[in-house]
mmCIF file of C-alpha atoms in Angstrom:
data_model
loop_
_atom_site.group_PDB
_atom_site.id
_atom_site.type_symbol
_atom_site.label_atom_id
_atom_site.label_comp_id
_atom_site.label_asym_id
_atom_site.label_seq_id
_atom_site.Cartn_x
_atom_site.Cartn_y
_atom_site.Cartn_z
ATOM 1 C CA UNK U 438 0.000 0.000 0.000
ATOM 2 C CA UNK U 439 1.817 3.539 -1.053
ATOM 3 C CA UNK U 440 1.676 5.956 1.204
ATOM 4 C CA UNK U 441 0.671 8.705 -1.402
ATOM 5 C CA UNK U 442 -2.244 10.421 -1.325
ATOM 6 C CA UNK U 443 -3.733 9.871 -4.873
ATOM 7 C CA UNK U 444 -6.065 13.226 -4.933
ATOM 8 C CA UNK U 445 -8.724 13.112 -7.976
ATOM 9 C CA UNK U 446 -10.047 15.971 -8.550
ATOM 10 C CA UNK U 447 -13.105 16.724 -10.871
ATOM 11 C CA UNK U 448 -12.056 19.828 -12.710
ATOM 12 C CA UNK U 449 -15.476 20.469 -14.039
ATOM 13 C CA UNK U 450 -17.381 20.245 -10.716
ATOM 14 C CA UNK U 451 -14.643 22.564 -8.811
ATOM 15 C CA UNK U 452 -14.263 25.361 -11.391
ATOM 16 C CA UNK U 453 -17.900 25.459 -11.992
ATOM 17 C CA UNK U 454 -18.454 26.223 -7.765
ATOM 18 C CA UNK U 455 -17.266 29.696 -8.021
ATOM 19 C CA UNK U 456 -19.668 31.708 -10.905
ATOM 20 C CA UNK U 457 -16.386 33.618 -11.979
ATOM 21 C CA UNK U 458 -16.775 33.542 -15.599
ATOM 22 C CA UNK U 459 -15.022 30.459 -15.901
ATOM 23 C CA UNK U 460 -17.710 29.074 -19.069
ATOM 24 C CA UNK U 461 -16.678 31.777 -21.285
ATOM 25 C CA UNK U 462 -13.497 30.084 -21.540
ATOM 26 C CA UNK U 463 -13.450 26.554 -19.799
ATOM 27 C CA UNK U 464 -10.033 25.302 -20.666
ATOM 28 C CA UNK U 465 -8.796 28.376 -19.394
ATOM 29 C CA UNK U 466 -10.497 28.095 -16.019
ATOM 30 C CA UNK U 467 -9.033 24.351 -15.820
ATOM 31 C CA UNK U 468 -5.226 25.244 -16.523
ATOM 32 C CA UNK U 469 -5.548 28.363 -13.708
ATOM 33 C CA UNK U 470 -7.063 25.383 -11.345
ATOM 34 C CA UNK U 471 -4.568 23.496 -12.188
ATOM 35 C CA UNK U 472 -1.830 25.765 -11.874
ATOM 36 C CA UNK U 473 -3.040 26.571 -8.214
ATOM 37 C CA UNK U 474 -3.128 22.933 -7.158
ATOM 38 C CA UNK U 475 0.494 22.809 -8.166
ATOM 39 C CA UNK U 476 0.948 25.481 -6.156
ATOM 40 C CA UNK U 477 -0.803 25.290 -3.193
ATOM 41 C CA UNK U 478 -1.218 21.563 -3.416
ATOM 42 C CA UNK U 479 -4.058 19.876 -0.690
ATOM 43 C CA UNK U 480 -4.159 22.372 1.873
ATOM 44 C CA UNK U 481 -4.160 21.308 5.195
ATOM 45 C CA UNK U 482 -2.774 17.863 3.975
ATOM 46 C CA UNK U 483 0.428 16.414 5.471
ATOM 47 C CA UNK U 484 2.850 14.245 3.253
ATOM 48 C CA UNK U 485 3.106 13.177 -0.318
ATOM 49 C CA UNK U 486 -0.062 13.409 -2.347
ATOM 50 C CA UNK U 487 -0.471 12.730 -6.000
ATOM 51 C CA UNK U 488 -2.999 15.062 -7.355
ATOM 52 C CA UNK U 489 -4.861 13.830 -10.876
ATOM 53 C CA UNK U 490 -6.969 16.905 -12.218
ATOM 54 C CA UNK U 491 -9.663 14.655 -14.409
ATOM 55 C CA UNK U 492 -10.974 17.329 -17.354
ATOM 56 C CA UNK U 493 -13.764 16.797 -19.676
ATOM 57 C CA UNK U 494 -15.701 18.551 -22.833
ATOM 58 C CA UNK U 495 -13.993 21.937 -23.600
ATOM 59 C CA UNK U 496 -11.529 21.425 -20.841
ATOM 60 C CA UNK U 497 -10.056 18.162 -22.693
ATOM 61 C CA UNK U 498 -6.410 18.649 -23.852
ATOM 62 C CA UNK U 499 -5.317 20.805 -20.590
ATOM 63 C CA UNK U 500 -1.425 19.388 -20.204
ATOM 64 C CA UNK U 501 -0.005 18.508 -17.116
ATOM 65 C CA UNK U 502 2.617 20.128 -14.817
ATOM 66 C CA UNK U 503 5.017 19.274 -12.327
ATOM 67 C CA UNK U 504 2.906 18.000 -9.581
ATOM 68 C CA UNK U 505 -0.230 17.724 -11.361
ATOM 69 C CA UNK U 506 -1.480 15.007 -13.569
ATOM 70 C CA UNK U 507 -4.686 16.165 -15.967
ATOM 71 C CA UNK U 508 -6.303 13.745 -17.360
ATOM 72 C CA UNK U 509 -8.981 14.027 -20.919
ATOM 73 C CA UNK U 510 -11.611 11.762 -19.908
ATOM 74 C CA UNK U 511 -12.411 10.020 -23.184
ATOM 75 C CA UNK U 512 -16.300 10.160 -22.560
ATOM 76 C CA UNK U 513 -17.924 11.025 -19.021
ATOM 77 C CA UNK U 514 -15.986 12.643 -16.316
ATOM 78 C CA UNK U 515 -17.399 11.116 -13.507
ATOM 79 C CA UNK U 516 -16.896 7.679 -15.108
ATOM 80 C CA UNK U 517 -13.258 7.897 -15.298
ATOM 81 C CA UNK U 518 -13.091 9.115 -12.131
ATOM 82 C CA UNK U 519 -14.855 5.712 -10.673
ATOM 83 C CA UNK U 520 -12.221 3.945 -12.978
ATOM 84 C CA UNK U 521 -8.911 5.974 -11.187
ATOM 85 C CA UNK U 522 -10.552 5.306 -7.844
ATOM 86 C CA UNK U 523 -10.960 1.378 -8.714
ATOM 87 C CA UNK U 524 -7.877 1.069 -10.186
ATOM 88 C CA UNK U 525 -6.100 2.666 -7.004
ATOM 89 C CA UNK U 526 -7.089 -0.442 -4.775
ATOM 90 C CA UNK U 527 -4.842 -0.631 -1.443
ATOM 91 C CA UNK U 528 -4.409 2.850 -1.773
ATOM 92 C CA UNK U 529 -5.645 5.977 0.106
ATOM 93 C CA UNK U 530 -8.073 8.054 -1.890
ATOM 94 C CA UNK U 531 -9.218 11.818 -1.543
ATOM 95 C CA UNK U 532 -11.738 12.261 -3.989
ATOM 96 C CA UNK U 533 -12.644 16.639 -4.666
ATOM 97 C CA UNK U 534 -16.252 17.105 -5.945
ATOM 98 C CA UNK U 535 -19.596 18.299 -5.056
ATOM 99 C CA UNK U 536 -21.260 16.074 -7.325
ATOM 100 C CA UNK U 537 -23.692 13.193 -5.173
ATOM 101 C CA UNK U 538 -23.765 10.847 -7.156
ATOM 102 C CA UNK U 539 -20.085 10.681 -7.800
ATOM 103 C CA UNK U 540 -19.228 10.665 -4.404
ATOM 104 C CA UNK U 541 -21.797 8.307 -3.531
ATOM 105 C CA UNK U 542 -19.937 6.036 -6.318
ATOM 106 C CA UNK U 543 -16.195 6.395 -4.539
ATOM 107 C CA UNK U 544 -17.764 6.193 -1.564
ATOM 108 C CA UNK U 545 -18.654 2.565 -2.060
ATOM 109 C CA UNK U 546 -15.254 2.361 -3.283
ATOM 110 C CA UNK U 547 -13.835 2.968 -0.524
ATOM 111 C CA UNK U 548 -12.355 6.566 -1.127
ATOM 112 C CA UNK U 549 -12.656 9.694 0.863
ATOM 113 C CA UNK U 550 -14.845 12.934 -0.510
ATOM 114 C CA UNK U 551 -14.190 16.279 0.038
ATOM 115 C CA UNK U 552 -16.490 19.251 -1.649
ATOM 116 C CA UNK U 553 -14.402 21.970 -3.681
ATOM 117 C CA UNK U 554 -13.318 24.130 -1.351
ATOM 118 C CA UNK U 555 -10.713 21.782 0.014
ATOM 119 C CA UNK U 556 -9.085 22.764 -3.190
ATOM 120 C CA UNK U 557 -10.213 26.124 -3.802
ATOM 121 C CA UNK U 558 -11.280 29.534 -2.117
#
């Protein structure tokens, strides 16, 4: 079992929390998400974490930085999501969302949910 955090979080469902603008230019509003999670990483989380930003529609094509994975999800969001948490068996999981039914599907997977402002003012 590592002792990594593996932090998903669902770029769609955190950047649309905040009504800043962000759908006149979605990709845009993913990259400065993920630029702050490379940044600030998990606040108010000790040791390593691995932080996976998953991206979807406009957002898809967002590249990844030093200390953040993005990841296109080739059709639903959510979906993939479920598939990074299932795949990550053994490990611990922090999942960042607001979205019920997603976290209700981690959930029974075993990972943690926090809502988006674990991530973001």
């Amino acid at each position: 079992m590592s002792d990594v955090l593996l932090v998903v979080v669902d770029a769609a469902n955190v950047v649309g929390s905040v009504p800043d603008g962000w759908w006149r230019d979605r990709r845009g509003a993913a990259e400065r998400l993920r630029d702050r999670l490379a940044a600030d990483r998990v606040p108010g989380r000790d040791g390593p974490v691995e932080i996976v930003l998953v991206v979807e529609g406009a957002a898809r094509g967002v590249s990844s930085v030093p200390g953040v994975r993005v990841e296109s999800a080739p059709g639903s969001g959510d979906d993939h999501m479920v598939e990074l948490v299932a795949g990550a068996a053994g490990r611990r999981v922090l999942v960042v969302t607001a979205d019920r039914e997603l976290r209700r599907r981690v959930g029974e997977l075993g990972a943690e949910v926090a809502g988006p402002r674990t991530v973001r003012p």
